mmCIF file of C-alpha atoms and ligand atoms in Angstrom:
data_model
loop_
_atom_site.group_PDB
_atom_site.id
_atom_site.type_symbol
_atom_site.label_atom_id
_atom_site.label_comp_id
_atom_site.label_asym_id
_atom_site.label_seq_id
_atom_site.Cartn_x
_atom_site.Cartn_y
_atom_site.Cartn_z
ATOM 1 C CA UNK A 192 -53.713 27.569 -5.559
ATOM 2 C CA UNK A 193 -56.829 25.520 -6.175
ATOM 3 C CA UNK A 194 -59.555 27.581 -7.797
ATOM 4 C CA UNK A 195 -62.773 27.958 -5.854
ATOM 5 C CA UNK A 196 -65.609 26.222 -7.669
ATOM 6 C CA UNK A 197 -69.118 27.637 -7.664
ATOM 7 C CA UNK A 198 -72.010 25.351 -8.515
ATOM 8 C CA UNK A 199 -75.024 27.076 -10.070
ATOM 9 C CA UNK A 200 -76.510 24.064 -11.864
ATOM 10 C CA UNK A 201 -78.779 22.676 -9.180
ATOM 11 C CA UNK A 202 -81.654 21.976 -11.568
ATOM 12 C CA UNK A 203 -79.417 19.330 -13.153
ATOM 13 C CA UNK A 204 -78.462 17.774 -9.846
ATOM 14 C CA UNK A 205 -77.622 18.774 -6.284
ATOM 15 C CA UNK A 206 -74.993 17.955 -3.698
ATOM 16 C CA UNK A 207 -76.027 15.178 -1.332
ATOM 17 C CA UNK A 208 -76.893 16.776 2.013
ATOM 18 C CA UNK A 209 -74.247 15.805 4.614
ATOM 19 C CA UNK A 210 -77.093 14.715 6.916
ATOM 20 C CA UNK A 211 -78.400 12.376 4.200
ATOM 21 C CA UNK A 212 -74.932 10.961 3.547
ATOM 22 C CA UNK A 213 -74.341 10.367 7.269
ATOM 23 C CA UNK A 214 -77.712 8.662 7.624
ATOM 24 C CA UNK A 215 -76.872 6.344 4.725
ATOM 25 C CA UNK A 216 -73.419 5.209 5.820
ATOM 26 C CA UNK A 217 -74.458 2.479 8.297
ATOM 27 C CA UNK A 218 -76.458 0.893 5.472
ATOM 28 C CA UNK A 219 -73.307 0.646 3.383
ATOM 29 C CA UNK A 220 -71.640 -1.026 6.364
ATOM 30 C CA UNK A 221 -72.940 -3.152 9.185
ATOM 31 C CA UNK A 222 -76.646 -2.733 8.431
ATOM 32 C CA UNK A 223 -76.792 -4.786 5.260
ATOM 33 C CA UNK A 224 -79.844 -6.982 5.793
ATOM 34 C CA UNK A 225 -82.588 -7.423 3.227
ATOM 35 C CA UNK A 226 -85.730 -5.754 4.613
ATOM 36 C CA UNK A 227 -87.832 -8.582 3.175
ATOM 37 C CA UNK A 228 -86.015 -11.167 5.352
ATOM 38 C CA UNK A 229 -87.828 -12.383 8.449
ATOM 39 C CA UNK A 230 -84.767 -12.508 10.733
ATOM 40 C CA UNK A 231 -83.333 -9.685 12.824
ATOM 41 C CA UNK A 232 -80.998 -8.473 10.057
ATOM 42 C CA UNK A 233 -84.072 -7.738 7.968
ATOM 43 C CA UNK A 234 -86.157 -6.471 10.859
ATOM 44 C CA UNK A 235 -83.833 -3.633 11.797
ATOM 45 C CA UNK A 236 -83.761 -2.426 8.183
ATOM 46 C CA UNK A 237 -87.561 -2.536 7.902
ATOM 47 C CA UNK A 238 -87.817 -0.257 10.874
ATOM 48 C CA UNK A 239 -85.486 2.374 9.351
ATOM 49 C CA UNK A 240 -87.098 2.140 5.916
ATOM 50 C CA UNK A 241 -90.548 2.696 7.355
ATOM 51 C CA UNK A 242 -89.294 5.895 8.957
ATOM 52 C CA UNK A 243 -87.669 7.098 5.711
ATOM 53 C CA UNK A 244 -90.831 6.251 3.779
ATOM 54 C CA UNK A 245 -92.894 8.319 6.232
ATOM 55 C CA UNK A 246 -90.725 11.357 5.531
ATOM 56 C CA UNK A 247 -91.512 11.067 1.814
ATOM 57 C CA UNK A 248 -95.246 10.831 2.594
ATOM 58 C CA UNK A 249 -94.914 13.959 4.731
ATOM 59 C CA UNK A 250 -93.015 15.853 2.057
ATOM 60 C CA UNK A 251 -95.952 15.650 -0.369
ATOM 61 C CA UNK A 252 -98.655 15.522 2.277
ATOM 62 C CA UNK A 253 -99.901 12.051 1.224
ATOM 63 C CA UNK A 254 -102.392 10.013 3.243
ATOM 64 C CA UNK A 255 -101.524 6.644 4.812
ATOM 65 C CA UNK A 256 -103.847 4.897 2.350
ATOM 66 C CA UNK A 257 -102.007 6.336 -0.684
ATOM 67 C CA UNK A 258 -99.142 4.496 -2.326
ATOM 68 C CA UNK A 259 -95.757 6.178 -2.422
ATOM 69 C CA UNK A 260 -93.586 3.853 -4.465
ATOM 70 C CA UNK A 261 -89.873 4.412 -4.049
ATOM 71 C CA UNK A 262 -88.171 3.900 -7.409
ATOM 72 C CA UNK A 263 -84.997 4.944 -9.200
ATOM 73 C CA UNK A 264 -85.833 8.417 -10.571
ATOM 74 C CA UNK A 265 -88.456 10.654 -12.143
ATOM 75 C CA UNK A 266 -87.794 9.115 -15.542
ATOM 76 C CA UNK A 267 -88.916 5.766 -14.153
ATOM 77 C CA UNK A 268 -91.936 7.350 -12.460
ATOM 78 C CA UNK A 269 -93.028 9.164 -15.610
ATOM 79 C CA UNK A 270 -92.676 5.981 -17.670
ATOM 80 C CA UNK A 271 -94.595 3.968 -15.078
ATOM 81 C CA UNK A 272 -97.520 6.388 -15.177
ATOM 82 C CA UNK A 273 -97.737 6.908 -18.932
ATOM 83 C CA UNK A 274 -97.173 3.278 -19.887
ATOM 84 C CA UNK A 275 -99.331 2.074 -16.998
ATOM 85 C CA UNK A 276 -102.268 4.263 -17.997
ATOM 86 C CA UNK A 277 -101.851 2.987 -21.538
ATOM 87 C CA UNK A 278 -102.271 -0.595 -20.291
ATOM 88 C CA UNK A 279 -105.108 0.042 -17.846
ATOM 89 C CA UNK A 280 -107.192 2.765 -19.451
ATOM 90 C CA UNK A 281 -106.247 3.143 -23.090
ATOM 91 C CA UNK A 282 -106.317 -0.527 -24.014
ATOM 92 C CA UNK A 283 -109.294 -1.502 -21.866
ATOM 93 C CA UNK A 284 -111.629 1.437 -22.240
ATOM 94 C CA UNK A 285 -110.832 2.621 -25.730
ATOM 95 C CA UNK A 286 -109.910 5.992 -24.268
ATOM 96 C CA UNK A 287 -106.927 6.748 -26.400
ATOM 97 C CA UNK A 288 -106.151 10.411 -25.861
ATOM 98 C CA UNK A 289 -103.495 11.974 -23.623
ATOM 99 C CA UNK A 290 -102.927 15.674 -22.972
ATOM 100 C CA UNK A 291 -99.530 17.080 -22.056
ATOM 101 C CA UNK A 292 -97.529 20.277 -22.690
ATOM 102 C CA UNK A 293 -94.822 20.983 -25.239
ATOM 103 C CA UNK A 294 -92.209 21.792 -22.565
ATOM 104 C CA UNK A 295 -92.255 18.569 -20.541
ATOM 105 C CA UNK A 296 -89.058 16.695 -19.793
ATOM 106 C CA UNK A 297 -88.057 14.126 -22.470
ATOM 107 C CA UNK A 298 -89.046 11.325 -20.088
ATOM 108 C CA UNK A 299 -92.648 12.436 -20.662
ATOM 109 C CA UNK A 300 -92.359 13.657 -24.274
ATOM 110 C CA UNK A 301 -90.486 10.636 -25.598
ATOM 111 C CA UNK A 302 -92.804 8.213 -23.785
ATOM 112 C CA UNK A 303 -95.752 10.045 -25.375
ATOM 113 C CA UNK A 304 -94.086 9.735 -28.787
ATOM 114 C CA UNK A 305 -93.705 6.005 -28.196
ATOM 115 C CA UNK A 306 -97.373 5.713 -27.190
ATOM 116 C CA UNK A 307 -98.305 7.511 -30.414
ATOM 117 C CA UNK A 308 -96.730 4.625 -32.320
ATOM 118 C CA UNK A 309 -99.139 2.328 -30.443
ATOM 119 C CA UNK A 310 -102.146 4.334 -31.591
ATOM 120 C CA UNK A 311 -102.549 6.851 -28.770
ATOM 121 C CA UNK A 312 -103.479 10.389 -29.780
ATOM 122 C CA UNK A 313 -101.431 12.961 -27.859
ATOM 123 C CA UNK A 314 -102.201 16.685 -27.601
ATOM 124 C CA UNK A 315 -99.095 18.750 -26.824
ATOM 125 C CA UNK A 316 -100.529 22.000 -25.466
ATOM 126 C CA UNK A 317 -98.435 25.065 -26.346
ATOM 127 C CA UNK A 318 -97.214 27.172 -23.426
ATOM 128 C CA UNK A 319 -97.789 30.928 -23.325
ATOM 129 C CA UNK A 320 -95.060 33.621 -23.028
ATOM 130 C CA UNK A 321 -94.843 32.957 -19.303
ATOM 131 C CA UNK A 322 -93.933 29.365 -20.077
ATOM 132 C CA UNK A 323 -97.070 27.700 -18.703
ATOM 133 C CA UNK A 324 -100.366 26.220 -19.865
ATOM 134 C CA UNK A 325 -103.568 27.348 -18.167
ATOM 135 C CA UNK A 326 -106.348 25.267 -16.627
ATOM 136 C CA UNK A 327 -108.664 26.698 -19.282
ATOM 137 C CA UNK A 328 -106.447 25.382 -22.088
ATOM 138 C CA UNK A 329 -106.497 21.945 -20.489
ATOM 139 C CA UNK A 330 -110.281 22.015 -19.942
ATOM 140 C CA UNK A 331 -110.819 22.962 -23.589
ATOM 141 C CA UNK A 332 -108.579 20.138 -24.801
ATOM 142 C CA UNK A 333 -110.355 17.380 -22.860
ATOM 143 C CA UNK A 334 -112.560 15.152 -24.997
ATOM 144 C CA UNK A 335 -114.595 12.046 -24.141
ATOM 145 C CA UNK A 336 -111.677 9.844 -25.166
ATOM 146 C CA UNK A 337 -109.150 11.586 -22.875
ATOM 147 C CA UNK A 338 -107.532 9.064 -20.540
ATOM 148 C CA UNK A 339 -104.867 11.206 -18.866
ATOM 149 C CA UNK A 340 -103.610 14.755 -18.423
ATOM 150 C CA UNK A 341 -99.876 14.945 -17.645
ATOM 151 C CA UNK A 342 -98.557 18.424 -16.866
ATOM 152 C CA UNK A 343 -95.337 19.284 -15.044
ATOM 153 C CA UNK A 344 -95.503 21.305 -11.823
ATOM 154 C CA UNK A 345 -92.440 23.399 -12.644
ATOM 155 C CA UNK A 346 -90.204 23.574 -15.674
ATOM 156 C CA UNK A 347 -86.532 22.701 -15.338
ATOM 157 C CA UNK A 348 -85.213 25.357 -17.725
ATOM 158 C CA UNK A 349 -87.273 28.427 -16.861
ATOM 159 C CA UNK A 350 -88.505 27.496 -13.380
ATOM 160 C CA UNK A 351 -92.052 28.425 -14.533
ATOM 161 C CA UNK A 352 -94.607 27.088 -12.052
ATOM 162 C CA UNK A 353 -97.766 25.728 -13.646
ATOM 163 C CA UNK A 354 -101.213 26.211 -12.025
ATOM 164 C CA UNK A 355 -101.247 22.504 -11.246
ATOM 165 C CA UNK A 356 -103.979 22.531 -8.619
ATOM 166 C CA UNK A 357 -106.398 24.263 -11.026
ATOM 167 C CA UNK A 358 -105.374 21.987 -13.906
ATOM 168 C CA UNK A 359 -105.886 18.912 -11.711
ATOM 169 C CA UNK A 360 -109.358 20.179 -10.769
ATOM 170 C CA UNK A 361 -110.205 20.679 -14.443
ATOM 171 C CA UNK A 362 -109.205 17.073 -15.192
ATOM 172 C CA UNK A 363 -111.076 15.727 -12.168
ATOM 173 C CA UNK A 364 -114.242 17.606 -13.139
ATOM 174 C CA UNK A 365 -114.262 15.567 -16.369
ATOM 175 C CA UNK A 366 -113.298 12.276 -14.706
ATOM 176 C CA UNK A 367 -109.861 12.268 -16.340
ATOM 177 C CA UNK A 368 -106.760 10.964 -14.535
ATOM 178 C CA UNK A 369 -104.159 13.605 -13.703
ATOM 179 C CA UNK A 370 -100.381 13.200 -13.414
ATOM 180 C CA UNK A 371 -97.802 15.843 -12.540
ATOM 181 C CA UNK A 372 -94.037 15.647 -12.883
ATOM 182 C CA UNK A 373 -93.095 17.503 -9.692
ATOM 183 C CA UNK A 374 -89.344 16.933 -10.069
ATOM 184 C CA UNK A 375 -88.418 20.620 -10.164
ATOM 185 C CA UNK A 376 -90.777 21.908 -7.506
ATOM 186 C CA UNK A 377 -90.074 19.468 -4.682
ATOM 187 C CA UNK A 378 -88.050 21.112 -1.941
ATOM 188 C CA UNK A 379 -88.533 24.523 -3.566
ATOM 189 C CA UNK A 380 -92.233 25.236 -2.987
ATOM 190 C CA UNK A 381 -94.831 23.484 -0.817
ATOM 191 C CA UNK A 382 -96.408 20.482 -2.522
ATOM 192 C CA UNK A 383 -99.565 18.779 -1.323
ATOM 193 C CA UNK A 384 -101.674 15.985 -2.760
ATOM 194 C CA UNK A 385 -104.184 16.335 0.095
ATOM 195 C CA UNK A 386 -107.059 17.767 -1.979
ATOM 196 C CA UNK A 387 -107.328 14.433 -3.895
ATOM 197 C CA UNK A 388 -107.323 15.909 -7.401
ATOM 198 C CA UNK A 389 -103.839 14.627 -8.251
ATOM 199 C CA UNK A 390 -103.778 10.925 -9.129
ATOM 200 C CA UNK A 391 -100.067 10.497 -9.828
ATOM 201 C CA UNK A 392 -97.021 12.572 -8.902
ATOM 202 C CA UNK A 393 -93.395 11.856 -9.721
ATOM 203 C CA UNK A 394 -90.188 13.162 -8.171
ATOM 204 C CA UNK A 395 -86.434 12.565 -8.226
ATOM 205 C CA UNK A 396 -84.316 12.607 -5.055
ATOM 206 C CA UNK A 397 -81.127 14.056 -6.509
ATOM 207 C CA UNK A 398 -82.860 17.358 -7.270
ATOM 208 C CA UNK A 399 -83.250 18.046 -3.550
ATOM 209 C CA UNK A 400 -80.040 16.764 -1.983
ATOM 210 C CA UNK A 401 -80.787 13.035 -1.868
ATOM 211 C CA UNK A 402 -78.400 10.757 -3.770
ATOM 212 C CA UNK A 403 -78.791 9.964 -7.453
ATOM 213 C CA UNK A 404 -80.688 6.837 -8.406
ATOM 214 C CA UNK A 405 -83.680 7.181 -6.130
ATOM 215 C CA UNK A 406 -87.080 8.795 -6.646
ATOM 216 C CA UNK A 407 -90.720 8.335 -5.801
ATOM 217 C CA UNK A 408 -94.084 7.887 -7.447
ATOM 218 C CA UNK A 409 -97.278 8.853 -5.640
ATOM 219 C CA UNK A 410 -100.413 6.910 -6.590
ATOM 220 C CA UNK A 411 -103.640 8.108 -5.004
ATOM 221 C CA UNK A 412 -105.528 5.549 -2.933
ATOM 222 C CA UNK A 413 -108.039 3.675 -5.060
ATOM 223 C CA UNK A 414 -106.316 4.376 -8.401
ATOM 224 C CA UNK A 415 -105.060 1.337 -10.255
ATOM 225 C CA UNK A 416 -101.645 1.375 -11.932
ATOM 226 C CA UNK A 417 -99.721 -1.721 -13.006
ATOM 227 C CA UNK A 418 -96.001 -1.891 -12.184
ATOM 228 C CA UNK A 419 -93.399 -1.187 -14.822
ATOM 229 C CA UNK A 420 -91.154 -3.740 -13.123
ATOM 230 C CA UNK A 421 -92.988 -6.937 -12.227
ATOM 231 C CA UNK A 422 -91.326 -8.981 -9.524
ATOM 232 C CA UNK A 423 -91.690 -9.588 -5.814
ATOM 233 C CA UNK A 424 -94.096 -7.992 -3.413
ATOM 234 C CA UNK A 425 -91.854 -5.014 -2.663
ATOM 235 C CA UNK A 426 -93.638 -1.644 -2.613
ATOM 236 C CA UNK A 427 -96.959 -3.426 -2.274
ATOM 237 C CA UNK A 428 -96.353 -5.195 -5.596
ATOM 238 C CA UNK A 429 -96.144 -1.842 -7.431
ATOM 239 C CA UNK A 430 -92.404 -2.181 -8.061
ATOM 240 C CA UNK A 431 -90.471 -5.407 -7.790
ATOM 241 C CA UNK A 432 -86.798 -5.581 -6.871
ATOM 242 C CA UNK A 433 -84.923 -5.691 -3.556
ATOM 243 C CA UNK A 434 -85.185 -2.350 -1.789
ATOM 244 C CA UNK A 435 -82.387 0.110 -2.531
ATOM 245 C CA UNK A 436 -81.900 0.507 1.192
ATOM 246 C CA UNK A 437 -79.152 3.121 1.513
ATOM 247 C CA UNK A 438 -80.686 5.304 -1.195
ATOM 248 C CA UNK A 439 -84.105 5.097 0.434
ATOM 249 C CA UNK A 440 -82.568 6.201 3.718
ATOM 250 C CA UNK A 441 -80.886 9.123 1.922
ATOM 251 C CA UNK A 442 -84.171 10.054 0.247
ATOM 252 C CA UNK A 443 -85.984 9.994 3.585
ATOM 253 C CA UNK A 444 -83.460 12.306 5.231
ATOM 254 C CA UNK A 445 -83.445 14.676 2.238
ATOM 255 C CA UNK A 446 -87.253 14.767 2.352
ATOM 256 C CA UNK A 447 -87.208 15.632 6.044
ATOM 257 C CA UNK A 448 -84.713 18.457 5.448
ATOM 258 C CA UNK A 449 -86.599 19.761 2.415
ATOM 259 C CA UNK A 450 -89.881 19.921 4.291
ATOM 260 C CA UNK A 451 -88.211 21.811 7.147
ATOM 261 C CA UNK A 452 -86.476 24.315 4.857
ATOM 262 C CA UNK A 453 -89.405 25.106 2.602
ATOM 263 C CA UNK A 454 -89.991 28.586 4.033
ATOM 264 C CA UNK A 455 -86.871 30.139 5.609
ATOM 265 C CA UNK A 456 -84.362 28.475 3.350
ATOM 266 C CA UNK A 457 -86.297 29.151 0.180
ATOM 267 C CA UNK A 458 -86.756 32.818 1.137
ATOM 268 C CA UNK A 459 -82.976 33.124 1.389
ATOM 269 C CA UNK A 460 -82.443 31.341 -1.943
ATOM 270 C CA UNK A 461 -85.043 33.541 -3.641
ATOM 271 C CA UNK A 462 -83.276 36.672 -2.388
ATOM 272 C CA UNK A 463 -79.950 35.433 -3.767
ATOM 273 C CA UNK A 464 -81.506 34.516 -7.112
ATOM 274 C CA UNK A 465 -83.155 37.935 -7.306
ATOM 275 C CA UNK A 466 -79.842 39.619 -6.516
ATOM 276 C CA UNK A 467 -78.094 37.671 -9.262
ATOM 277 C CA UNK A 468 -80.802 38.410 -11.790
ATOM 278 C CA UNK A 469 -81.429 42.074 -11.016
ATOM 279 C CA UNK A 470 -77.713 42.875 -10.927
ATOM 280 C CA UNK A 471 -77.137 41.239 -14.311
ATOM 281 C CA UNK A 472 -80.094 43.081 -15.818
ATOM 282 C CA UNK A 473 -79.007 46.401 -14.312
ATOM 283 C CA UNK A 474 -75.293 46.222 -14.985
ATOM 284 C CA UNK A 475 -75.033 44.329 -18.267
ATOM 285 C CA UNK A 476 -76.789 45.853 -21.264
ATOM 286 C CA UNK A 477 -78.864 43.816 -23.714
ATOM 287 C CA UNK A 478 -79.898 41.120 -21.264
ATOM 288 C CA UNK A 479 -83.275 39.788 -20.195
ATOM 289 C CA UNK A 480 -85.122 37.014 -18.425
ATOM 290 C CA UNK A 481 -86.739 34.144 -20.305
ATOM 291 C CA UNK A 482 -90.295 33.404 -19.225
ATOM 292 C CA UNK A 483 -92.483 34.988 -16.595
ATOM 293 C CA UNK A 484 -90.980 36.105 -13.307
ATOM 294 C CA UNK A 485 -94.084 35.972 -11.172
ATOM 295 C CA UNK A 486 -94.758 32.247 -10.867
ATOM 296 C CA UNK A 487 -91.308 30.757 -10.697
ATOM 297 C CA UNK A 488 -89.314 28.379 -8.540
ATOM 298 C CA UNK A 489 -87.216 30.521 -6.185
ATOM 299 C CA UNK A 490 -83.860 29.094 -7.265
ATOM 300 C CA UNK A 491 -83.937 29.496 -11.049
ATOM 301 C CA UNK A 492 -82.892 32.353 -13.356
ATOM 302 C CA UNK A 493 -82.812 31.868 -17.105
ATOM 303 C CA UNK A 494 -81.108 34.891 -18.643
ATOM 304 C CA UNK A 495 -80.307 35.832 -22.250
ATOM 305 C CA UNK A 496 -77.219 37.814 -23.186
ATOM 306 C CA UNK A 497 -77.583 39.355 -26.650
ATOM 307 C CA UNK A 498 -74.763 38.712 -29.093
ATOM 308 C CA UNK A 499 -73.066 35.766 -27.402
ATOM 309 C CA UNK A 500 -73.316 32.011 -27.776
ATOM 310 C CA UNK A 501 -74.552 30.269 -24.648
ATOM 311 C CA UNK A 502 -72.054 27.463 -25.121
ATOM 312 C CA UNK A 503 -69.169 29.960 -25.259
ATOM 313 C CA UNK A 504 -70.399 31.673 -22.088
ATOM 314 C CA UNK A 505 -70.647 28.346 -20.308
ATOM 315 C CA UNK A 506 -67.193 27.368 -21.385
ATOM 316 C CA UNK A 507 -65.695 30.664 -20.187
ATOM 317 C CA UNK A 508 -67.595 30.481 -16.900
ATOM 318 C CA UNK A 509 -66.356 26.942 -16.447
ATOM 319 C CA UNK A 510 -62.770 28.130 -16.964
ATOM 320 C CA UNK A 511 -63.393 30.477 -14.029
ATOM 321 C CA UNK A 512 -64.761 27.637 -11.907
ATOM 322 C CA UNK A 513 -68.430 28.492 -12.323
ATOM 323 C CA UNK A 514 -70.898 25.781 -13.319
ATOM 324 C CA UNK A 515 -74.158 26.807 -14.996
ATOM 325 C CA UNK A 516 -76.088 25.407 -17.919
ATOM 326 C CA UNK A 517 -77.491 26.363 -21.292
ATOM 327 C CA UNK A 518 -81.073 25.594 -22.001
ATOM 328 C CA UNK A 519 -79.959 23.853 -25.146
ATOM 329 C CA UNK A 520 -79.775 20.140 -25.689
ATOM 330 C CA UNK A 521 -77.023 18.636 -27.747
ATOM 331 C CA UNK A 522 -78.762 16.206 -30.066
ATOM 332 C CA UNK A 523 -76.572 13.904 -32.146
ATOM 333 C CA UNK A 524 -73.789 16.439 -32.327
ATOM 334 C CA UNK A 525 -76.010 19.267 -33.587
ATOM 335 C CA UNK A 526 -76.351 22.216 -31.290
ATOM 336 C CA UNK A 527 -80.066 22.831 -31.211
ATOM 337 C CA UNK A 528 -81.728 25.742 -29.493
ATOM 338 C CA UNK A 529 -83.695 24.683 -26.427
ATOM 339 C CA UNK A 530 -87.172 23.456 -27.358
ATOM 340 C CA UNK A 531 -88.431 24.895 -24.081
ATOM 341 C CA UNK A 532 -87.235 28.419 -24.859
ATOM 342 C CA UNK A 533 -88.446 28.215 -28.466
ATOM 343 C CA UNK A 534 -91.853 27.143 -27.135
ATOM 344 C CA UNK A 535 -92.075 30.482 -25.283
ATOM 345 C CA UNK A 536 -91.934 32.211 -28.650
ATOM 346 C CA UNK A 537 -88.322 33.312 -28.205
ATOM 347 C CA UNK A 538 -86.232 33.556 -31.392
ATOM 348 C CA UNK A 539 -83.405 31.038 -31.905
ATOM 349 C CA UNK A 540 -80.739 33.739 -31.507
ATOM 350 C CA UNK A 541 -81.933 34.734 -28.042
ATOM 351 C CA UNK A 542 -82.512 31.082 -27.126
ATOM 352 C CA UNK A 543 -78.920 30.297 -28.124
ATOM 353 C CA UNK A 544 -77.618 33.126 -25.950
ATOM 354 C CA UNK A 545 -79.400 31.934 -22.798
ATOM 355 C CA UNK A 546 -77.926 30.590 -19.592
ATOM 356 C CA UNK A 547 -79.710 28.839 -16.732
ATOM 357 C CA UNK A 548 -78.427 29.596 -13.254
ATOM 358 C CA UNK A 549 -79.926 27.418 -10.527
ATOM 359 C CA UNK A 550 -79.148 27.832 -6.833
ATOM 360 C CA UNK A 551 -79.503 25.619 -3.767
ATOM 361 C CA UNK A 552 -79.432 25.748 0.017
ATOM 362 C CA UNK A 553 -75.630 25.557 -0.190
ATOM 363 C CA UNK A 554 -75.267 28.641 -2.404
ATOM 364 C CA UNK A 555 -73.760 31.568 -0.496
ATOM 365 C CA UNK A 556 -73.977 35.300 -1.064
ATOM 366 C CA UNK A 557 -70.196 35.438 -1.533
ATOM 367 C CA UNK A 558 -70.548 32.913 -4.362
ATOM 368 C CA UNK A 559 -73.224 35.016 -6.044
ATOM 369 C CA UNK A 560 -70.991 38.097 -5.776
ATOM 370 C CA UNK A 561 -68.065 36.241 -7.328
ATOM 371 C CA UNK A 562 -70.302 34.791 -10.029
ATOM 372 C CA UNK A 563 -71.620 38.273 -10.880
ATOM 373 C CA UNK A 564 -68.141 39.651 -11.324
ATOM 374 C CA UNK A 565 -67.175 36.736 -13.529
ATOM 375 C CA UNK A 566 -70.337 36.942 -15.622
ATOM 376 C CA UNK A 567 -69.618 40.627 -16.282
ATOM 377 C CA UNK A 568 -66.048 39.879 -17.384
ATOM 378 C CA UNK A 569 -67.025 36.917 -19.544
ATOM 379 C CA UNK A 570 -69.850 38.684 -21.378
ATOM 380 C CA UNK A 571 -67.688 41.737 -22.012
ATOM 381 C CA UNK A 572 -64.863 39.621 -23.389
ATOM 382 C CA UNK A 573 -67.131 37.610 -25.681
ATOM 383 C CA UNK A 574 -68.918 40.685 -26.961
ATOM 384 C CA UNK A 575 -65.611 42.417 -27.661
ATOM 385 C CA UNK A 576 -64.491 39.601 -29.924
ATOM 386 C CA UNK A 577 -67.906 39.164 -31.540
ATOM 387 C CA UNK A 578 -68.276 40.174 -35.201
ATOM 388 C CA UNK A 579 -72.005 40.533 -34.915
ATOM 389 C CA UNK A 580 -72.690 42.117 -31.533
ATOM 390 C CA UNK A 581 -73.765 45.717 -31.739
ATOM 391 C CA UNK A 582 -74.840 47.466 -28.594
ATOM 392 C CA UNK A 583 -78.417 48.615 -28.583
HETATM 393 N N1 LIG I 94 -88.542 15.773 -14.968
HETATM 394 C C1 LIG I 94 -88.018 17.008 -14.882
HETATM 395 C C2 LIG I 94 -88.934 18.184 -14.822
HETATM 396 C C3 LIG I 94 -86.631 17.172 -14.830
HETATM 397 O O1 LIG I 94 -86.121 18.407 -14.716
HETATM 398 C C4 LIG I 94 -85.791 16.048 -14.908
HETATM 399 C C5 LIG I 94 -84.289 16.187 -14.939
HETATM 400 C C6 LIG I 94 -86.396 14.782 -14.977
HETATM 401 C C7 LIG I 94 -87.778 14.690 -15.033
HETATM 402 C C8 LIG I 94 -85.604 13.521 -15.004
HETATM 403 O O2 LIG I 94 -85.010 13.283 -13.788
HETATM 404 P P1 LIG I 94 -84.138 11.951 -13.614
HETATM 405 O O3 LIG I 94 -83.670 11.990 -12.229
HETATM 406 O O4 LIG I 94 -85.019 10.818 -13.933
HETATM 407 O O5 LIG I 94 -83.031 12.069 -14.624
HETATM 408 N N2 LIG I 94 -83.851 17.410 -15.480
HETATM 409 C C9 LIG I 94 -82.570 17.768 -15.802
HETATM 410 C C10 LIG I 94 -82.163 19.052 -16.152
HETATM 411 O O6 LIG I 94 -82.875 20.045 -16.217
HETATM 412 N N3 LIG I 94 -80.845 19.046 -16.415
HETATM 413 O O7 LIG I 94 -80.388 17.807 -16.208
HETATM 414 C C11 LIG I 94 -81.450 16.999 -15.829
#
């Protein structure tokens, strides 16, 4: 009998929504025109793309005058913003300081490290125990030379939600550009750029049931940002390259579904996450939650299990058909504790014993019940064979 598989790694990627897949199929078949062509083959595509594009505007509450550039992923968006600001502001105005946090995704951190080699000074603000930086921290770090503040809206490992609106206001008050990597909040909590304090926002479609390989970058009306990819006039000249038509259609449908589900669906997901977390904490001794629980994306639980190796837990869970994730990154063959968890002030042992469970609209209560039973069995087994684990 084929084992049932349970997917609890939705912060890594999500299943493509069947509605998005169905919407895309004609564009992998008879509707193959290039939307930049003047003839009817192009015309019919333009019409569909405009509709899909509108759904992405709606999802983040952008104005018609704003630019929403459809690109390949959040990594591309984050690079476009950081490298673009370097070219427009840092090089031209001698403002050579960028503020970010120490728990950003590598697409922000590694781009910042690269900019440091070009002479940019970067402040990596430390997060507090809750896993966030405050607007006050950001305000205090701004200096006359600050060109950009780049702070994520929600963290991928802990789900911690940053006070982005307040941080954006703090940057705006000092005339500093503000960027947020909203990859992990889109589709999970309402997102709006309507109050005009956010200059750039990046997102990735595959985190909310669009296909992989498509994302978006919001650029507020009136803000100048050069393209990362120079080419034709696609995306108003902000990103060259023939439109990725089927992926854009998938993104549009996923955006429409995400906007619709933001309340009811997310309430259900939150209840399932809370059930998973509270049952683990109640029924398995020596466990705890990493980061604050108050301001968190509704789908994420990052739990430590004293005395076990996260990798071993993952492996055992996988053997039982359950997919989750450790917070740890595997760098050049060395198992390193997650830099995000260490940044919260958690010791390496606890960080190494941590597992991220992330749910989605397709997660069922029956799956959570099965997962709970398996987690119990796996942790018990690993602790029984552990030389070091002592209850208490
Ligand atoms: N920003 C954040 C906050 C992310 O979580 C990720 C992916 C990215 C950017 C990059 O997205 P991409 O589509 O360009 O790759 N985060 C994760 C994760 O947590 N596990 O796998 C990928």
